[in-house]
């Protein structure tokens, strides 16, 4: 059989035949370092193919494959080890059939696998709905098999140990990494928890990020953090009083766009270290100018990652002689049963599929020549954490926890890349070129045929890219002149810079420099690529032969996928319509992108931006443009620093996932817009714009922002593009806003949770805010939510009146709709005990149609309210009264007469879904209110749950 390399990553079966490598039989019988060394020698001297070896190992069980692969890698040197890692990355586990070990039926007669502590969980199998717990329990109890009950139990215990702690995971990681870091690595450790834009929710612990220097939106809200950086740098004598830190020595040139020449002449600038990168701006003395706004407007904010490195710059780097083997750890990770499960989920149809595909590609990307430093303890520790987080992603039944774990994985990947620092500027250029030609294939023949010159440049932010593009375009015209394509599609953040230019405060408006957005972040109207192309081509008609090329500056931060009607992306539609004008030299196109929304493909990492320039190859007028763009990038000097390493890796190995994630989140936005919170007028919000995972919502009277802040299950952020659903408050509309907050909007950034979770987040809020009863086609009346319980009861009654056959969507999501109203009541009721009967009515029936996160939230509310406020003493009379009140106000299907056992059953269902650590603070108080002994079976079950929690 010929030795054909396996090149595709998604090969599920690798052909295996004789001959086998020397020592193979002994190695399979007794895998250890001695037997592995014999097998590895054949790979080291290239007498046996790494691809064939990877295929043979893929035929074995996950545990064997992982153990044997790790042993082989430890015996291989340099390139041979990398070759084997890459070959292993190209072959998926075959998963041979294994005899099933039957689990004996318990003495209490319960069905095998029945465990009330797991029964309420959303054990999602890829594309197959809920996992059959009975079938799961029959599998071999192998803690190394990610499909076994033993493995699941182990991971859930790990999740509970993390969640019950009082410290955010990222803080624990900084402590752990700090113990193994060596000189020169302190800045890498300190960055952990920084890359994720901070949540505005206070008291985040468990699976969450935390960093004292983080900001919600680094480009504009970095002030306090920057002051801390400056104070630490001050100790090195680098700064003087009044100095301002900026991202590049070329900032002084860009300031010429917005400053009077007399003011500009008083300024000077000097790099902090060497000749490039973070610089000190001096002479900023004019008190009449808002320097913060000016510098933000041109994108001069310094790179946080370079600031971290500068604080560590006085420490000479030390390469440790460590006993760890990061290559072997990486081999174990990508051959583990958990990683195989991740690949299965990625190829399924569940909500986590695109997220898991992204993780798969980024981890497999570490196996190439740009991967980890082999003998580095910091790297080895990061890989161990990645394995732990991977378990949570593929096993935790709570998708929200899984998405949080993915957020945290990005920091670990960044640690691995920052230590190695293998990516260079040329890698960025090549990667961005490949990505653009893939997304806009219509220009590929022109680029390959050298008619169009394409160059990409790493900037410090999206605003830096936009400000640099404007500077280049305007300086070629001997004076600043600019116009905007349209008010409605502009990013509101560009208001200061473009507003000054448009109004003629520093330059007169002119039609040959146009700034537009490919897709809006405030989506009130779908952008028209046709109108944009026609407008630019029309503007070219006024151009004279000696005029500079027409300049189109296009913000491409939000990129959607292919349009089914055209088979093109919006970016390709624009460039296809303009490629002739670019090639003949009459047009230059500047594509500007913020990687804050991209670099981690939805986890909201704060890092860098891109400026891509398209111009005529060899054109005299374009030589200045291309040269100035390169000089801007060289003076920023980002690619070799920490943010450059992460961005390049994301682009190279995850660019195909960006649009898949966009489609997934956009599908949720469309669903929210049509089913959960439909709007009919722009003063209530924006309609769904095809392919964009963003919606704006408002409510006459201005109640909306305060109500959003009470959404306990939805994250509150200062930006967009996160894996979990979040919101941003106080967004101006497309035509500006008054100073009254009632005229502003809140933006919903939909994530990758399930459709049922979208219902639980937004159905009640949306229908209450718009005065639309469940099942109604139009609003009934504008309502005030100052007394929410009266309105909630009205909506609950209306929901009960909608028959399943009358509305398929309500039939499908009825339980989640009820949960949504319960959650809204918990968050907004003025008198908290009013909600207790509603929660009893909710838990009186099985709640398996509701996501585990929402059930746990509502269960915690019921248990805590029953324990602390609602009931003085739990006896039969009180329990019956509670049930009576619940039935009077909130219909309980199938319940005719009030019964104490109904309330106890509700409390049992609530207690069953709560982890022991969550139940424990209320357990003793609840126990004291139950009658000791002789109670009903519901009461005994509740006591059993209480006792278990008390022992936790």
PDB file of C-alpha atoms in Angstrom, residues 553-768:
ATOM      1  CA  UNK A 553     -13.232  54.299   3.151  1.00  0.00           C
ATOM      2  CA  UNK A 554     -15.387  51.340   4.136  1.00  0.00           C
ATOM      3  CA  UNK A 555     -15.873  50.016   7.675  1.00  0.00           C
ATOM      4  CA  UNK A 556     -16.033  46.218   7.357  1.00  0.00           C
ATOM      5  CA  UNK A 557     -16.149  45.324  11.069  1.00  0.00           C
ATOM      6  CA  UNK A 558     -19.451  43.438  10.776  1.00  0.00           C
ATOM      7  CA  UNK A 559     -19.161  40.960   7.903  1.00  0.00           C
ATOM      8  CA  UNK A 560     -22.042  38.667   7.047  1.00  0.00           C
ATOM      9  CA  UNK A 561     -21.921  35.497   4.957  1.00  0.00           C
ATOM     10  CA  UNK A 562     -23.031  34.720   1.419  1.00  0.00           C
ATOM     11  CA  UNK A 563     -26.268  36.244   0.163  1.00  0.00           C
ATOM     12  CA  UNK A 564     -28.298  33.278  -1.177  1.00  0.00           C
ATOM     13  CA  UNK A 565     -29.786  35.433  -3.938  1.00  0.00           C
ATOM     14  CA  UNK A 566     -26.413  36.563  -5.320  1.00  0.00           C
ATOM     15  CA  UNK A 567     -23.980  33.928  -4.044  1.00  0.00           C
ATOM     16  CA  UNK A 568     -21.709  36.735  -2.868  1.00  0.00           C
ATOM     17  CA  UNK A 569     -20.844  38.393   0.412  1.00  0.00           C
ATOM     18  CA  UNK A 570     -21.713  42.086   0.709  1.00  0.00           C
ATOM     19  CA  UNK A 571     -17.993  42.830   0.632  1.00  0.00           C
ATOM     20  CA  UNK A 572     -17.636  40.907  -2.618  1.00  0.00           C
ATOM     21  CA  UNK A 573     -20.629  42.735  -4.079  1.00  0.00           C
ATOM     22  CA  UNK A 574     -18.973  46.097  -3.402  1.00  0.00           C
ATOM     23  CA  UNK A 575     -15.519  45.127  -4.674  1.00  0.00           C
ATOM     24  CA  UNK A 576     -16.938  43.325  -7.699  1.00  0.00           C
ATOM     25  CA  UNK A 577     -18.708  46.506  -8.725  1.00  0.00           C
ATOM     26  CA  UNK A 578     -15.599  48.654  -8.197  1.00  0.00           C
ATOM     27  CA  UNK A 579     -12.720  46.387  -9.303  1.00  0.00           C
ATOM     28  CA  UNK A 580     -12.430  48.006 -12.741  1.00  0.00           C
ATOM     29  CA  UNK A 581     -12.115  51.489 -11.257  1.00  0.00           C
ATOM     30  CA  UNK A 582      -9.475  50.270  -8.786  1.00  0.00           C
ATOM     31  CA  UNK A 583      -7.480  48.574 -11.541  1.00  0.00           C
ATOM     32  CA  UNK A 584      -7.444  51.655 -13.786  1.00  0.00           C
ATOM     33  CA  UNK A 585      -6.232  53.887 -10.937  1.00  0.00           C
ATOM     34  CA  UNK A 586      -9.293  56.122 -10.632  1.00  0.00           C
ATOM     35  CA  UNK A 587     -10.311  54.662  -7.253  1.00  0.00           C
ATOM     36  CA  UNK A 588      -8.617  53.591  -4.028  1.00  0.00           C
ATOM     37  CA  UNK A 589     -10.485  51.529  -1.451  1.00  0.00           C
ATOM     38  CA  UNK A 590      -9.604  51.480   2.252  1.00  0.00           C
ATOM     39  CA  UNK A 591     -11.174  48.614   4.215  1.00  0.00           C
ATOM     40  CA  UNK A 592     -11.214  49.277   7.970  1.00  0.00           C
ATOM     41  CA  UNK A 593     -11.969  46.583  10.555  1.00  0.00           C
ATOM     42  CA  UNK A 594     -12.074  46.406  14.333  1.00  0.00           C
ATOM     43  CA  UNK A 595     -10.726  43.157  15.731  1.00  0.00           C
ATOM     44  CA  UNK A 596     -12.278  43.980  19.101  1.00  0.00           C
ATOM     45  CA  UNK A 597     -15.396  42.432  17.533  1.00  0.00           C
ATOM     46  CA  UNK A 598     -13.505  39.659  15.758  1.00  0.00           C
ATOM     47  CA  UNK A 599     -10.244  38.504  17.238  1.00  0.00           C
ATOM     48  CA  UNK A 600     -11.802  35.784  19.347  1.00  0.00           C
ATOM     49  CA  UNK A 601     -14.755  35.374  17.017  1.00  0.00           C
ATOM     50  CA  UNK A 602     -17.374  36.459  19.468  1.00  0.00           C
ATOM     51  CA  UNK A 603     -15.745  36.421  22.877  1.00  0.00           C
ATOM     52  CA  UNK A 604     -15.260  40.180  22.819  1.00  0.00           C
ATOM     53  CA  UNK A 605     -11.521  40.312  23.097  1.00  0.00           C
ATOM     54  CA  UNK A 606     -10.039  43.789  23.025  1.00  0.00           C
ATOM     55  CA  UNK A 607      -7.288  43.756  20.424  1.00  0.00           C
ATOM     56  CA  UNK A 608      -6.284  45.663  17.313  1.00  0.00           C
ATOM     57  CA  UNK A 609      -7.793  46.471  13.920  1.00  0.00           C
ATOM     58  CA  UNK A 610      -6.967  46.209  10.237  1.00  0.00           C
ATOM     59  CA  UNK A 611      -6.476  48.630   7.372  1.00  0.00           C
ATOM     60  CA  UNK A 612      -6.475  46.973   3.949  1.00  0.00           C
ATOM     61  CA  UNK A 613      -5.675  49.164   0.949  1.00  0.00           C
ATOM     62  CA  UNK A 614      -6.661  48.328  -2.643  1.00  0.00           C
ATOM     63  CA  UNK A 615      -5.131  50.454  -5.384  1.00  0.00           C
ATOM     64  CA  UNK A 616      -3.750  50.246  -8.909  1.00  0.00           C
ATOM     65  CA  UNK A 617      -0.594  48.101  -9.057  1.00  0.00           C
ATOM     66  CA  UNK A 618       2.330  50.384  -9.860  1.00  0.00           C
ATOM     67  CA  UNK A 619       0.116  53.436 -10.204  1.00  0.00           C
ATOM     68  CA  UNK A 620       2.037  56.659  -9.608  1.00  0.00           C
ATOM     69  CA  UNK A 621      -0.712  58.276  -7.517  1.00  0.00           C
ATOM     70  CA  UNK A 622      -1.135  55.145  -5.395  1.00  0.00           C
ATOM     71  CA  UNK A 623       2.534  54.753  -4.508  1.00  0.00           C
ATOM     72  CA  UNK A 624       2.183  57.398  -1.800  1.00  0.00           C
ATOM     73  CA  UNK A 625      -0.937  55.696  -0.425  1.00  0.00           C
ATOM     74  CA  UNK A 626       0.676  52.274  -0.147  1.00  0.00           C
ATOM     75  CA  UNK A 627       3.931  53.643   1.268  1.00  0.00           C
ATOM     76  CA  UNK A 628       2.169  55.731   3.926  1.00  0.00           C
ATOM     77  CA  UNK A 629       0.050  52.751   4.994  1.00  0.00           C
ATOM     78  CA  UNK A 630       3.189  50.629   5.438  1.00  0.00           C
ATOM     79  CA  UNK A 631       4.910  53.379   7.430  1.00  0.00           C
ATOM     80  CA  UNK A 632       1.886  53.664   9.722  1.00  0.00           C
ATOM     81  CA  UNK A 633       2.050  49.932  10.424  1.00  0.00           C
ATOM     82  CA  UNK A 634       5.818  49.922  10.944  1.00  0.00           C
ATOM     83  CA  UNK A 635       5.608  52.750  13.452  1.00  0.00           C
ATOM     84  CA  UNK A 636       2.820  51.009  15.381  1.00  0.00           C
ATOM     85  CA  UNK A 637       4.885  47.792  15.477  1.00  0.00           C
ATOM     86  CA  UNK A 638       2.049  45.532  16.656  1.00  0.00           C
ATOM     87  CA  UNK A 639       2.566  42.202  14.899  1.00  0.00           C
ATOM     88  CA  UNK A 640       5.467  40.972  17.045  1.00  0.00           C
ATOM     89  CA  UNK A 641       3.686  41.853  20.277  1.00  0.00           C
ATOM     90  CA  UNK A 642       1.127  39.873  22.257  1.00  0.00           C
ATOM     91  CA  UNK A 643      -1.988  41.208  20.528  1.00  0.00           C
ATOM     92  CA  UNK A 644      -0.478  40.467  17.137  1.00  0.00           C
ATOM     93  CA  UNK A 645       0.142  36.831  18.039  1.00  0.00           C
ATOM     94  CA  UNK A 646      -3.479  36.232  19.034  1.00  0.00           C
ATOM     95  CA  UNK A 647      -4.991  38.155  16.116  1.00  0.00           C
ATOM     96  CA  UNK A 648      -2.869  36.404  13.487  1.00  0.00           C
ATOM     97  CA  UNK A 649      -3.688  32.991  14.965  1.00  0.00           C
ATOM     98  CA  UNK A 650      -7.404  33.817  14.979  1.00  0.00           C
ATOM     99  CA  UNK A 651      -7.291  35.001  11.387  1.00  0.00           C
ATOM    100  CA  UNK A 652      -5.255  32.081  10.130  1.00  0.00           C
ATOM    101  CA  UNK A 653      -7.148  29.271  11.812  1.00  0.00           C
ATOM    102  CA  UNK A 654     -10.567  30.708  12.584  1.00  0.00           C
ATOM    103  CA  UNK A 655     -11.500  33.024   9.740  1.00  0.00           C
ATOM    104  CA  UNK A 656     -13.958  30.476   8.356  1.00  0.00           C
ATOM    105  CA  UNK A 657     -15.758  30.401  11.707  1.00  0.00           C
ATOM    106  CA  UNK A 658     -16.461  34.131  11.908  1.00  0.00           C
ATOM    107  CA  UNK A 659     -19.266  34.019   9.387  1.00  0.00           C
ATOM    108  CA  UNK A 660     -20.678  30.746  10.727  1.00  0.00           C
ATOM    109  CA  UNK A 661     -20.873  32.344  14.175  1.00  0.00           C
ATOM    110  CA  UNK A 662     -22.421  35.439  12.623  1.00  0.00           C
ATOM    111  CA  UNK A 663     -25.132  33.346  10.949  1.00  0.00           C
ATOM    112  CA  UNK A 664     -25.858  31.486  14.182  1.00  0.00           C
ATOM    113  CA  UNK A 665     -26.243  34.653  16.253  1.00  0.00           C
ATOM    114  CA  UNK A 666     -28.171  36.411  13.467  1.00  0.00           C
ATOM    115  CA  UNK A 667     -30.659  33.532  13.412  1.00  0.00           C
ATOM    116  CA  UNK A 668     -31.355  34.231  17.068  1.00  0.00           C
ATOM    117  CA  UNK A 669     -31.772  37.948  16.330  1.00  0.00           C
ATOM    118  CA  UNK A 670     -34.329  37.187  13.627  1.00  0.00           C
ATOM    119  CA  UNK A 671     -36.202  34.882  16.018  1.00  0.00           C
ATOM    120  CA  UNK A 672     -36.262  37.487  18.809  1.00  0.00           C
ATOM    121  CA  UNK A 673     -37.486  40.098  16.321  1.00  0.00           C
ATOM    122  CA  UNK A 674     -40.328  37.973  14.947  1.00  0.00           C
ATOM    123  CA  UNK A 675     -41.507  35.932  17.943  1.00  0.00           C
ATOM    124  CA  UNK A 676     -40.192  37.322  21.231  1.00  0.00           C
ATOM    125  CA  UNK A 677     -40.212  41.083  20.751  1.00  0.00           C
ATOM    126  CA  UNK A 678     -41.742  42.232  17.462  1.00  0.00           C
ATOM    127  CA  UNK A 679     -41.786  45.981  16.806  1.00  0.00           C
ATOM    128  CA  UNK A 680     -43.882  47.978  14.378  1.00  0.00           C
ATOM    129  CA  UNK A 681     -42.388  51.476  14.636  1.00  0.00           C
ATOM    130  CA  UNK A 682     -38.817  52.758  14.708  1.00  0.00           C
ATOM    131  CA  UNK A 683     -39.457  54.569  17.995  1.00  0.00           C
ATOM    132  CA  UNK A 684     -39.843  51.077  19.499  1.00  0.00           C
ATOM    133  CA  UNK A 685     -36.706  49.689  17.909  1.00  0.00           C
ATOM    134  CA  UNK A 686     -35.071  48.434  14.751  1.00  0.00           C
ATOM    135  CA  UNK A 687     -36.282  45.576  12.563  1.00  0.00           C
ATOM    136  CA  UNK A 688     -34.057  42.592  11.855  1.00  0.00           C
ATOM    137  CA  UNK A 689     -31.461  43.334   9.183  1.00  0.00           C
ATOM    138  CA  UNK A 690     -30.555  40.163   7.321  1.00  0.00           C
ATOM    139  CA  UNK A 691     -27.357  38.586   8.642  1.00  0.00           C
ATOM    140  CA  UNK A 692     -26.786  41.047  11.511  1.00  0.00           C
ATOM    141  CA  UNK A 693     -27.002  39.734  15.124  1.00  0.00           C
ATOM    142  CA  UNK A 694     -28.010  43.104  16.570  1.00  0.00           C
ATOM    143  CA  UNK A 695     -31.404  44.591  17.462  1.00  0.00           C
ATOM    144  CA  UNK A 696     -32.294  47.942  19.004  1.00  0.00           C
ATOM    145  CA  UNK A 697     -35.251  48.288  21.376  1.00  0.00           C
ATOM    146  CA  UNK A 698     -36.904  51.209  23.103  1.00  0.00           C
ATOM    147  CA  UNK A 699     -40.170  52.103  24.802  1.00  0.00           C
ATOM    148  CA  UNK A 700     -42.015  55.416  24.987  1.00  0.00           C
ATOM    149  CA  UNK A 701     -41.504  56.869  28.408  1.00  0.00           C
ATOM    150  CA  UNK A 702     -37.924  55.765  28.856  1.00  0.00           C
ATOM    151  CA  UNK A 703     -38.470  52.717  31.100  1.00  0.00           C
ATOM    152  CA  UNK A 704     -36.495  50.434  28.849  1.00  0.00           C
ATOM    153  CA  UNK A 705     -32.877  50.963  29.965  1.00  0.00           C
ATOM    154  CA  UNK A 706     -33.615  50.477  33.669  1.00  0.00           C
ATOM    155  CA  UNK A 707     -35.614  47.321  32.953  1.00  0.00           C
ATOM    156  CA  UNK A 708     -32.821  45.847  30.856  1.00  0.00           C
ATOM    157  CA  UNK A 709     -30.407  46.326  33.724  1.00  0.00           C
ATOM    158  CA  UNK A 710     -32.574  44.029  35.857  1.00  0.00           C
ATOM    159  CA  UNK A 711     -32.265  41.106  33.416  1.00  0.00           C
ATOM    160  CA  UNK A 712     -30.408  38.707  35.696  1.00  0.00           C
ATOM    161  CA  UNK A 713     -29.650  36.150  32.979  1.00  0.00           C
ATOM    162  CA  UNK A 714     -28.530  38.508  30.194  1.00  0.00           C
ATOM    163  CA  UNK A 715     -25.065  40.032  30.356  1.00  0.00           C
ATOM    164  CA  UNK A 716     -24.674  43.810  30.383  1.00  0.00           C
ATOM    165  CA  UNK A 717     -21.800  44.933  28.187  1.00  0.00           C
ATOM    166  CA  UNK A 718     -20.351  48.088  26.682  1.00  0.00           C
ATOM    167  CA  UNK A 719     -19.886  46.637  23.205  1.00  0.00           C
ATOM    168  CA  UNK A 720     -21.044  43.730  21.056  1.00  0.00           C
ATOM    169  CA  UNK A 721     -19.827  40.417  19.636  1.00  0.00           C
ATOM    170  CA  UNK A 722     -19.883  37.961  22.500  1.00  0.00           C
ATOM    171  CA  UNK A 723     -20.668  34.265  22.573  1.00  0.00           C
ATOM    172  CA  UNK A 724     -23.401  34.806  25.148  1.00  0.00           C
ATOM    173  CA  UNK A 725     -26.305  37.181  24.591  1.00  0.00           C
ATOM    174  CA  UNK A 726     -25.745  40.639  26.032  1.00  0.00           C
ATOM    175  CA  UNK A 727     -27.054  44.180  25.771  1.00  0.00           C
ATOM    176  CA  UNK A 728     -25.654  47.691  25.508  1.00  0.00           C
ATOM    177  CA  UNK A 729     -27.627  50.605  26.905  1.00  0.00           C
ATOM    178  CA  UNK A 730     -27.940  54.216  25.744  1.00  0.00           C
ATOM    179  CA  UNK A 731     -27.444  53.798  21.994  1.00  0.00           C
ATOM    180  CA  UNK A 732     -28.491  56.820  19.910  1.00  0.00           C
ATOM    181  CA  UNK A 733     -30.808  56.261  16.982  1.00  0.00           C
ATOM    182  CA  UNK A 734     -29.858  56.835  13.360  1.00  0.00           C
ATOM    183  CA  UNK A 735     -30.972  60.436  13.399  1.00  0.00           C
ATOM    184  CA  UNK A 736     -29.330  61.457  16.650  1.00  0.00           C
ATOM    185  CA  UNK A 737     -30.899  61.778  20.070  1.00  0.00           C
ATOM    186  CA  UNK A 738     -31.794  64.471  22.536  1.00  0.00           C
ATOM    187  CA  UNK A 739     -30.334  64.699  25.993  1.00  0.00           C
ATOM    188  CA  UNK A 740     -33.364  62.823  27.299  1.00  0.00           C
ATOM    189  CA  UNK A 741     -32.502  59.182  27.878  1.00  0.00           C
ATOM    190  CA  UNK A 742     -36.061  58.294  26.884  1.00  0.00           C
ATOM    191  CA  UNK A 743     -35.040  58.977  23.279  1.00  0.00           C
ATOM    192  CA  UNK A 744     -32.164  56.472  23.336  1.00  0.00           C
ATOM    193  CA  UNK A 745     -32.161  52.776  22.548  1.00  0.00           C
ATOM    194  CA  UNK A 746     -30.800  49.598  24.098  1.00  0.00           C
ATOM    195  CA  UNK A 747     -29.054  47.194  21.734  1.00  0.00           C
ATOM    196  CA  UNK A 748     -29.536  43.442  22.086  1.00  0.00           C
ATOM    197  CA  UNK A 749     -26.474  41.491  20.964  1.00  0.00           C
ATOM    198  CA  UNK A 750     -27.783  37.973  20.391  1.00  0.00           C
ATOM    199  CA  UNK A 751     -25.400  35.100  21.112  1.00  0.00           C
ATOM    200  CA  UNK A 752     -25.397  31.355  20.562  1.00  0.00           C
ATOM    201  CA  UNK A 753     -27.856  30.063  23.119  1.00  0.00           C
ATOM    202  CA  UNK A 754     -30.868  28.032  22.012  1.00  0.00           C
ATOM    203  CA  UNK A 755     -34.131  29.467  20.690  1.00  0.00           C
ATOM    204  CA  UNK A 756     -35.858  28.413  23.923  1.00  0.00           C
ATOM    205  CA  UNK A 757     -33.310  30.490  25.851  1.00  0.00           C
ATOM    206  CA  UNK A 758     -34.100  33.514  23.666  1.00  0.00           C
ATOM    207  CA  UNK A 759     -37.752  33.046  24.650  1.00  0.00           C
ATOM    208  CA  UNK A 760     -36.842  32.891  28.327  1.00  0.00           C
ATOM    209  CA  UNK A 761     -34.715  36.037  28.038  1.00  0.00           C
ATOM    210  CA  UNK A 762     -36.992  38.274  25.994  1.00  0.00           C
ATOM    211  CA  UNK A 763     -40.551  36.997  25.417  1.00  0.00           C
ATOM    212  CA  UNK A 764     -42.152  38.429  28.559  1.00  0.00           C
ATOM    213  CA  UNK A 765     -40.141  41.647  28.445  1.00  0.00           C
ATOM    214  CA  UNK A 766     -40.904  42.196  24.755  1.00  0.00           C
ATOM    215  CA  UNK A 767     -44.612  41.464  24.994  1.00  0.00           C
ATOM    216  CA  UNK A 768     -45.066  43.520  28.156  1.00  0.00           C
TER     217      UNK A 768
END
